[in-house]
mmCIF file with all atom_site columns, C-alpha atoms in Angstrom:
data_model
loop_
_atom_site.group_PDB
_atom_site.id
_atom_site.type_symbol
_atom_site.label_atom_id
_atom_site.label_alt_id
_atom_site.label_comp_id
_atom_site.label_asym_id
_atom_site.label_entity_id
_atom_site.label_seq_id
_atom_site.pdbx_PDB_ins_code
_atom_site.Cartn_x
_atom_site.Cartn_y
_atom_site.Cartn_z
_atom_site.occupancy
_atom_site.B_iso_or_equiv
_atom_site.pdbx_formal_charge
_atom_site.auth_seq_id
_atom_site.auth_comp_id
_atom_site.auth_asym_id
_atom_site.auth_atom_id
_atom_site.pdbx_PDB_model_num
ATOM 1   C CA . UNK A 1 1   ? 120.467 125.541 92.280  1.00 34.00 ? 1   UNK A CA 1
ATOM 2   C CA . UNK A 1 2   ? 123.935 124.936 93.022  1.00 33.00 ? 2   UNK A CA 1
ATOM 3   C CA . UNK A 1 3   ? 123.548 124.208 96.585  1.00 36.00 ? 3   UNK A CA 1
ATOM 4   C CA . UNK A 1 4   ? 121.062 121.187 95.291  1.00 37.00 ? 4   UNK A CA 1
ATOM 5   C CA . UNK A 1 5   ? 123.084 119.336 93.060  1.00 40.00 ? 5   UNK A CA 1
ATOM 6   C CA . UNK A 1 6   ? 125.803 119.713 96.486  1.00 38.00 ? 6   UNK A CA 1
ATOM 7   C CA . UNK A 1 7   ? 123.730 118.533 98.201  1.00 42.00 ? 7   UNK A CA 1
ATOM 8   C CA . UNK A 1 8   ? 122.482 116.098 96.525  1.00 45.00 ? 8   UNK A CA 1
ATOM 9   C CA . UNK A 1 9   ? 126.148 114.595 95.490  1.00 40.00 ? 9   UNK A CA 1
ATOM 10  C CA . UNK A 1 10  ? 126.966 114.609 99.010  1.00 37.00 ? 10  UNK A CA 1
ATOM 11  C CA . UNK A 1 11  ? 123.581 112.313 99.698  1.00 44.00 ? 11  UNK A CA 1
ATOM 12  C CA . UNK A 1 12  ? 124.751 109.840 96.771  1.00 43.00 ? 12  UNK A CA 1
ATOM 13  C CA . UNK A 1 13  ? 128.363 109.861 97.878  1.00 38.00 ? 13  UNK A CA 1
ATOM 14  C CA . UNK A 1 14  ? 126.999 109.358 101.689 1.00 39.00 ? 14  UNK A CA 1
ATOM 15  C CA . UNK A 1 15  ? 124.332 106.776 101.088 1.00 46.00 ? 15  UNK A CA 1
ATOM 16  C CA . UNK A 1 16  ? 124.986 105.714 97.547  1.00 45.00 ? 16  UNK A CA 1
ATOM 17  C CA . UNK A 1 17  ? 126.010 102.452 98.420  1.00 44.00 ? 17  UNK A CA 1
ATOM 18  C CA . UNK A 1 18  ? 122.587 101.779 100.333 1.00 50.00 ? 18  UNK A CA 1
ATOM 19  C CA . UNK A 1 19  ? 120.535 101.737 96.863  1.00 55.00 ? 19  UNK A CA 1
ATOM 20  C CA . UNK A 1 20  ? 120.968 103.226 92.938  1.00 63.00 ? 20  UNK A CA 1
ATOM 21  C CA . UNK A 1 21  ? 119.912 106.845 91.989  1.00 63.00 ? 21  UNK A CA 1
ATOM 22  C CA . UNK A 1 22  ? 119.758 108.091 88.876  1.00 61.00 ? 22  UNK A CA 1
ATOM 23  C CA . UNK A 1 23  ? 119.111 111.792 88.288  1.00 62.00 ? 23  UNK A CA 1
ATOM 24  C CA . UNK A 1 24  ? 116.363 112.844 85.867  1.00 61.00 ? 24  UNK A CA 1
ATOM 25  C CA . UNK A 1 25  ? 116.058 116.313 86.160  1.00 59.00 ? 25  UNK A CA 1
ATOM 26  C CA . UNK A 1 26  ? 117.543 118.845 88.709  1.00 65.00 ? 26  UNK A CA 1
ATOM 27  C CA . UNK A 1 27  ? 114.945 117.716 90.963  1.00 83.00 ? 27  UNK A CA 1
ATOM 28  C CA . UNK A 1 28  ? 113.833 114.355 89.801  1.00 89.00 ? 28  UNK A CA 1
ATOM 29  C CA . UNK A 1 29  ? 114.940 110.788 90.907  1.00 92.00 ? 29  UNK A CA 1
ATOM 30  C CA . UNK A 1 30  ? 114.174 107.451 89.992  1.00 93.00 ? 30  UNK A CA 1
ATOM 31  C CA . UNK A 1 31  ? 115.872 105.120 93.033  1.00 93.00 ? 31  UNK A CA 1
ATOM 32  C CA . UNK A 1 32  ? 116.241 101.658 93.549  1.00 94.00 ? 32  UNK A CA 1
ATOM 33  C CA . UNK A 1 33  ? 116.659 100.991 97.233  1.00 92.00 ? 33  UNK A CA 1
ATOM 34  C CA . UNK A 1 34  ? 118.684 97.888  98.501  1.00 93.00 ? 34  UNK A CA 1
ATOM 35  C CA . UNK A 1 35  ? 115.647 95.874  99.470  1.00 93.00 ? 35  UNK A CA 1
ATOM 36  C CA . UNK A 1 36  ? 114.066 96.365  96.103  1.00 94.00 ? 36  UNK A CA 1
ATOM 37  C CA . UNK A 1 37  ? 111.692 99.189  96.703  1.00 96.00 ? 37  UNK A CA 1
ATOM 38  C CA . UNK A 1 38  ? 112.186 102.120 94.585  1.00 96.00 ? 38  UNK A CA 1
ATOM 39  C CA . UNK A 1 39  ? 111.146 106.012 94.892  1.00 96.00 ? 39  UNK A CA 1
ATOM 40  C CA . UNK A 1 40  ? 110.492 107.874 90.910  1.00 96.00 ? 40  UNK A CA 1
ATOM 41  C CA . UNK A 1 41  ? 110.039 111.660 91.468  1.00 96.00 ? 41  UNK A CA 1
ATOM 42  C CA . UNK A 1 42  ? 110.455 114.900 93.157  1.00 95.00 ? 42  UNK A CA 1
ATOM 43  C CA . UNK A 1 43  ? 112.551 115.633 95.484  1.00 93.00 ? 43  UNK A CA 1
ATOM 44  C CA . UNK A 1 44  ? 113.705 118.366 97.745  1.00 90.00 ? 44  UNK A CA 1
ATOM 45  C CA . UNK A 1 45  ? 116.243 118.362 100.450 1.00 88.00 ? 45  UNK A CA 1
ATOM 46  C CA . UNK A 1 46  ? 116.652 114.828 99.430  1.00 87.00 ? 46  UNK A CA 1
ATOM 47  C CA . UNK A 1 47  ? 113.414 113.664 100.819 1.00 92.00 ? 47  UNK A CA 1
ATOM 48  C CA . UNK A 1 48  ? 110.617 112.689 98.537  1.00 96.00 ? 48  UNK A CA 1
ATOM 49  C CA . UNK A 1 49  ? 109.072 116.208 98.026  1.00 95.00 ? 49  UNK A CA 1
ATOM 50  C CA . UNK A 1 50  ? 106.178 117.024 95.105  1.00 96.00 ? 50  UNK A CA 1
ATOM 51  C CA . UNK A 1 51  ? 105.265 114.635 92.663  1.00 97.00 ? 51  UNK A CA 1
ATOM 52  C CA . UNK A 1 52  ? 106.047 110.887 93.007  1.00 97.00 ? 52  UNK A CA 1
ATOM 53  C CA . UNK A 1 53  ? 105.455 107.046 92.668  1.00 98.00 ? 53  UNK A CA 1
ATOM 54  C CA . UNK A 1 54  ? 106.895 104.439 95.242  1.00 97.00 ? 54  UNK A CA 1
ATOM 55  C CA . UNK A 1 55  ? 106.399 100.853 94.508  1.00 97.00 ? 55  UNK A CA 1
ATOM 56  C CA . UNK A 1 56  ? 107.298 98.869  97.342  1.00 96.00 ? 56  UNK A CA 1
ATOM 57  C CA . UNK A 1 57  ? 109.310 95.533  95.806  1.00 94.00 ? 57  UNK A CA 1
ATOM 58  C CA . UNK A 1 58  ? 106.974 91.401  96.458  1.00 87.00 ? 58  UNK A CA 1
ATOM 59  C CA . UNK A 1 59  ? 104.165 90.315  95.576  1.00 85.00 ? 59  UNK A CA 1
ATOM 60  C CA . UNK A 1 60  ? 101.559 91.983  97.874  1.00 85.00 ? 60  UNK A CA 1
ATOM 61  C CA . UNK A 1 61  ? 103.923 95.416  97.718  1.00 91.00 ? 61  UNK A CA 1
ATOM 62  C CA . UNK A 1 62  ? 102.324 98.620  98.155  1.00 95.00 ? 62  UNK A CA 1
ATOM 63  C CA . UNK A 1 63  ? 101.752 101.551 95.329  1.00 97.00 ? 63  UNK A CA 1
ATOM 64  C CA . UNK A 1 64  ? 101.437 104.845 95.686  1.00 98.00 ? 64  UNK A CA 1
ATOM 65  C CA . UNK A 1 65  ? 101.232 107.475 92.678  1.00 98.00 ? 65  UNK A CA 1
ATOM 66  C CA . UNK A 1 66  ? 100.728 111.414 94.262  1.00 98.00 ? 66  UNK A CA 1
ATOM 67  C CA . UNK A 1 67  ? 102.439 114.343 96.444  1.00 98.00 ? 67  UNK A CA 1
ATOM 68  C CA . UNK A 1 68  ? 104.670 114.318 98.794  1.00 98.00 ? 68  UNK A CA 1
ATOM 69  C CA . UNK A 1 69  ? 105.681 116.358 101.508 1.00 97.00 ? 69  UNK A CA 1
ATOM 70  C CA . UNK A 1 70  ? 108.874 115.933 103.634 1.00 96.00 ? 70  UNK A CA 1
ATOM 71  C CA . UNK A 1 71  ? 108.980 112.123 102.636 1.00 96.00 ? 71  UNK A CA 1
ATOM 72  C CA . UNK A 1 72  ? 105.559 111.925 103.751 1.00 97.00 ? 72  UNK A CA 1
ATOM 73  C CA . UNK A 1 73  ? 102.212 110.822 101.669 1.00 98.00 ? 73  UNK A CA 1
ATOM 74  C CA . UNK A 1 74  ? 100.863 114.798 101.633 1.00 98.00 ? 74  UNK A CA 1
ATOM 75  C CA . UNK A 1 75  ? 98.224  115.918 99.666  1.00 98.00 ? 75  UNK A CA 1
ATOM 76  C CA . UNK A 1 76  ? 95.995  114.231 96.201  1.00 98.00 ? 76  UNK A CA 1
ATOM 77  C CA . UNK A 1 77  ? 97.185  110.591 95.796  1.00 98.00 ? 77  UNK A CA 1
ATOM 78  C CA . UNK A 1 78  ? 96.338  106.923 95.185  1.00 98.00 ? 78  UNK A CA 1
ATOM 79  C CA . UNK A 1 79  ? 97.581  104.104 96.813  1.00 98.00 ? 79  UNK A CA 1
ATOM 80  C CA . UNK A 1 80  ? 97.057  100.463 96.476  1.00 97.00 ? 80  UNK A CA 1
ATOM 81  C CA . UNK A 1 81  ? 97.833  97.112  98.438  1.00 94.00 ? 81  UNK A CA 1
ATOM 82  C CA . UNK A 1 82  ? 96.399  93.670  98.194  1.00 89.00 ? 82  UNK A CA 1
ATOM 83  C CA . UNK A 1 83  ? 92.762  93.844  97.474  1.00 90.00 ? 83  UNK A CA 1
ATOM 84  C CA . UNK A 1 84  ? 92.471  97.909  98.533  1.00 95.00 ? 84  UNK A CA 1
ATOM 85  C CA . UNK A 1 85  ? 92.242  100.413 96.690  1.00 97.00 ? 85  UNK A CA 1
ATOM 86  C CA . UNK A 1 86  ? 92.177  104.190 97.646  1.00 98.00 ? 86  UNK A CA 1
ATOM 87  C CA . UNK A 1 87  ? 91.988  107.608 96.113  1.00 98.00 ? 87  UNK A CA 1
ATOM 88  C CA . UNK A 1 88  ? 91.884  110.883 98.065  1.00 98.00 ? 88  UNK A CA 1
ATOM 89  C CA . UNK A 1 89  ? 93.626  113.372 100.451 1.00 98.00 ? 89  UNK A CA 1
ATOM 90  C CA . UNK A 1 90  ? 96.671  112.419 102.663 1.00 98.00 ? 90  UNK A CA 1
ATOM 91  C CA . UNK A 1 91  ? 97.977  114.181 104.970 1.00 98.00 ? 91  UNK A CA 1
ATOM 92  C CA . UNK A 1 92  ? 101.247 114.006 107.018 1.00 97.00 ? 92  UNK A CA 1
ATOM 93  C CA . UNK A 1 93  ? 101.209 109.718 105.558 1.00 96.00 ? 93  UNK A CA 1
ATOM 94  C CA . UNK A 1 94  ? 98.067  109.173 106.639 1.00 97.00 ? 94  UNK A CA 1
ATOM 95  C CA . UNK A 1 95  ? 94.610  108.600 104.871 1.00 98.00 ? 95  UNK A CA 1
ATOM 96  C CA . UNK A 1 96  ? 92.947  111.946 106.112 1.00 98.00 ? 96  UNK A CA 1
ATOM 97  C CA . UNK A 1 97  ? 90.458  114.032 104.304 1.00 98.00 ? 97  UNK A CA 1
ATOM 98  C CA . UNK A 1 98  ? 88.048  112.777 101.647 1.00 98.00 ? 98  UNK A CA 1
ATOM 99  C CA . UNK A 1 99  ? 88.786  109.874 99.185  1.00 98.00 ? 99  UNK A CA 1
ATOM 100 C CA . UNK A 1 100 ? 87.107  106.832 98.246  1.00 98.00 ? 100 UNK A CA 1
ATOM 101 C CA . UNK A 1 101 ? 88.161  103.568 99.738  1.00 98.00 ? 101 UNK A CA 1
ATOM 102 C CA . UNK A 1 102 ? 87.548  100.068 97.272  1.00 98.00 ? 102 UNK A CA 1
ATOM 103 C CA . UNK A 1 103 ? 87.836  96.871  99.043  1.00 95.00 ? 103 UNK A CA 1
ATOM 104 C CA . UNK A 1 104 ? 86.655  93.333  98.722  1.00 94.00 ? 104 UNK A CA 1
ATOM 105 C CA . UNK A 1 105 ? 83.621  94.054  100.546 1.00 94.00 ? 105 UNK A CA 1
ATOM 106 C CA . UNK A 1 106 ? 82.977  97.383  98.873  1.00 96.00 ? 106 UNK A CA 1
ATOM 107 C CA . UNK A 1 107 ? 83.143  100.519 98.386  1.00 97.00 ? 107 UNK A CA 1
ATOM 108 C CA . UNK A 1 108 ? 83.327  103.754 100.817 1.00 97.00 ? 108 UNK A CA 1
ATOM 109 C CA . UNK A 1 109 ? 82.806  107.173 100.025 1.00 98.00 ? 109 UNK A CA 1
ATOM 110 C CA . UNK A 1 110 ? 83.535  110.040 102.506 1.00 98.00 ? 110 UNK A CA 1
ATOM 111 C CA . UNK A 1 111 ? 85.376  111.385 104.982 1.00 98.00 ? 111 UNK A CA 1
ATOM 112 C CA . UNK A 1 112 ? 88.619  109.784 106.983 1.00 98.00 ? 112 UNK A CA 1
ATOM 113 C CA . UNK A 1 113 ? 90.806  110.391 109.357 1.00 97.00 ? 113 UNK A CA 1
ATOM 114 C CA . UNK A 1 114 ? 94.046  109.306 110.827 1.00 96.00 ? 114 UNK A CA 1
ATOM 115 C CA . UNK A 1 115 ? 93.230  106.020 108.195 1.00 94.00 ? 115 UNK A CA 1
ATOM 116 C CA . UNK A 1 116 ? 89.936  105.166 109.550 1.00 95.00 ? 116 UNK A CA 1
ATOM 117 C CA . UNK A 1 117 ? 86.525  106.193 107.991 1.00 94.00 ? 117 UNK A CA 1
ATOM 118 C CA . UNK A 1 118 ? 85.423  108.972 110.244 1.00 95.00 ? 118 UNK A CA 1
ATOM 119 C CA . UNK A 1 119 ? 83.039  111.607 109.391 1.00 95.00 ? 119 UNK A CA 1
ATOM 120 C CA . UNK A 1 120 ? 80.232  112.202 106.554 1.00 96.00 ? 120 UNK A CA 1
ATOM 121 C CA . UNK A 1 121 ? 80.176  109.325 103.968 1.00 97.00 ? 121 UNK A CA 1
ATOM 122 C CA . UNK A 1 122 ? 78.535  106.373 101.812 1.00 97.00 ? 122 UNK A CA 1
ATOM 123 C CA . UNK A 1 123 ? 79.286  102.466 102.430 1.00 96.00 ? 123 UNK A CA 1
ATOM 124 C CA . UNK A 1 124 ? 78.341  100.414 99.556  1.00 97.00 ? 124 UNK A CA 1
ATOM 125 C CA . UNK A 1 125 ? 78.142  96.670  100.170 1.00 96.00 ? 125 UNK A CA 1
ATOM 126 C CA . UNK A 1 126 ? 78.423  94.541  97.609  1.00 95.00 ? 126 UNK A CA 1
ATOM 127 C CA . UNK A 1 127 ? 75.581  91.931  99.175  1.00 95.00 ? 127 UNK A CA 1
ATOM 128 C CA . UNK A 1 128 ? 73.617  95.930  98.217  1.00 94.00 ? 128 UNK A CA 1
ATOM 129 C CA . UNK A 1 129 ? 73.762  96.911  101.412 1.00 95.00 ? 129 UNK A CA 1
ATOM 130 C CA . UNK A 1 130 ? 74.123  100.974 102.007 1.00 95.00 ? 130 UNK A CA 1
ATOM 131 C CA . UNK A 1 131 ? 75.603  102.004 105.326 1.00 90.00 ? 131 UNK A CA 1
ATOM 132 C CA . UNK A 1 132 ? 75.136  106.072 106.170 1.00 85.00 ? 132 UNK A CA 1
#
């Protein structure tokens, strides 16, 4: 554990200036980057590693609440921006895996990959329209 909190003091005294971190636990951060986004979570060789919530700063800023792999979107998660809504796998920060996708002209259940719906799944219109 000593080699983290190194490390991690070298990271703040390298890149400190470039946004606020405040350390929560030996491996938790909550930080405030310079153009307003900010990162509350895990981490592991200072990347965003395990459990985590970004909140990207403006109006129509993206949200995402899950894991986290290598600073990448990895595993169970939600994320949200503008009118969409999703909640499902990611993998390697893309939409990949199965989830389910709420948007203004529905609602899609199934399979994706690389972002896009691909695979097995449900498209719920809201005119009522079901797409297989």
């Amino acid at each position: 554990m000593k080699k983290f909190y190194n490390s991690k003091l070298l990271f703040i005294i390298l890149f400190g200036f470039l946004f606020n971190v405040n350390i929560l636990f030996a491996n938790q951060v909550d930080v405030t980057f310079e153009n307003g986004d900010r990162y509350i979570g895990e981490v592991l060789n200072n990347k965003k590693h395990g459990s985590g919530t970004y909140l990207e700063s403006g109006p129509d800023g993206k949200e995402y609440k899950g894991e986290w792999k290598n600073d990448k979107q990895h595993g169970k998660g939600f994320l949200k921006h503008g009118g969409m809504e999703y909640t499902g796998d990611f993998f390697e920060g893309k939409i990949q895996g199965k989830g389910v996708l709420v948007y203004k002209d529905g609602k899609y259940e199934g399979e994706f990959l690389n972002g896009m719906m691909h695979g097995i799944g449900v498209l719920k219109l809201n005119d009522g329209r079901i797409v297989r």
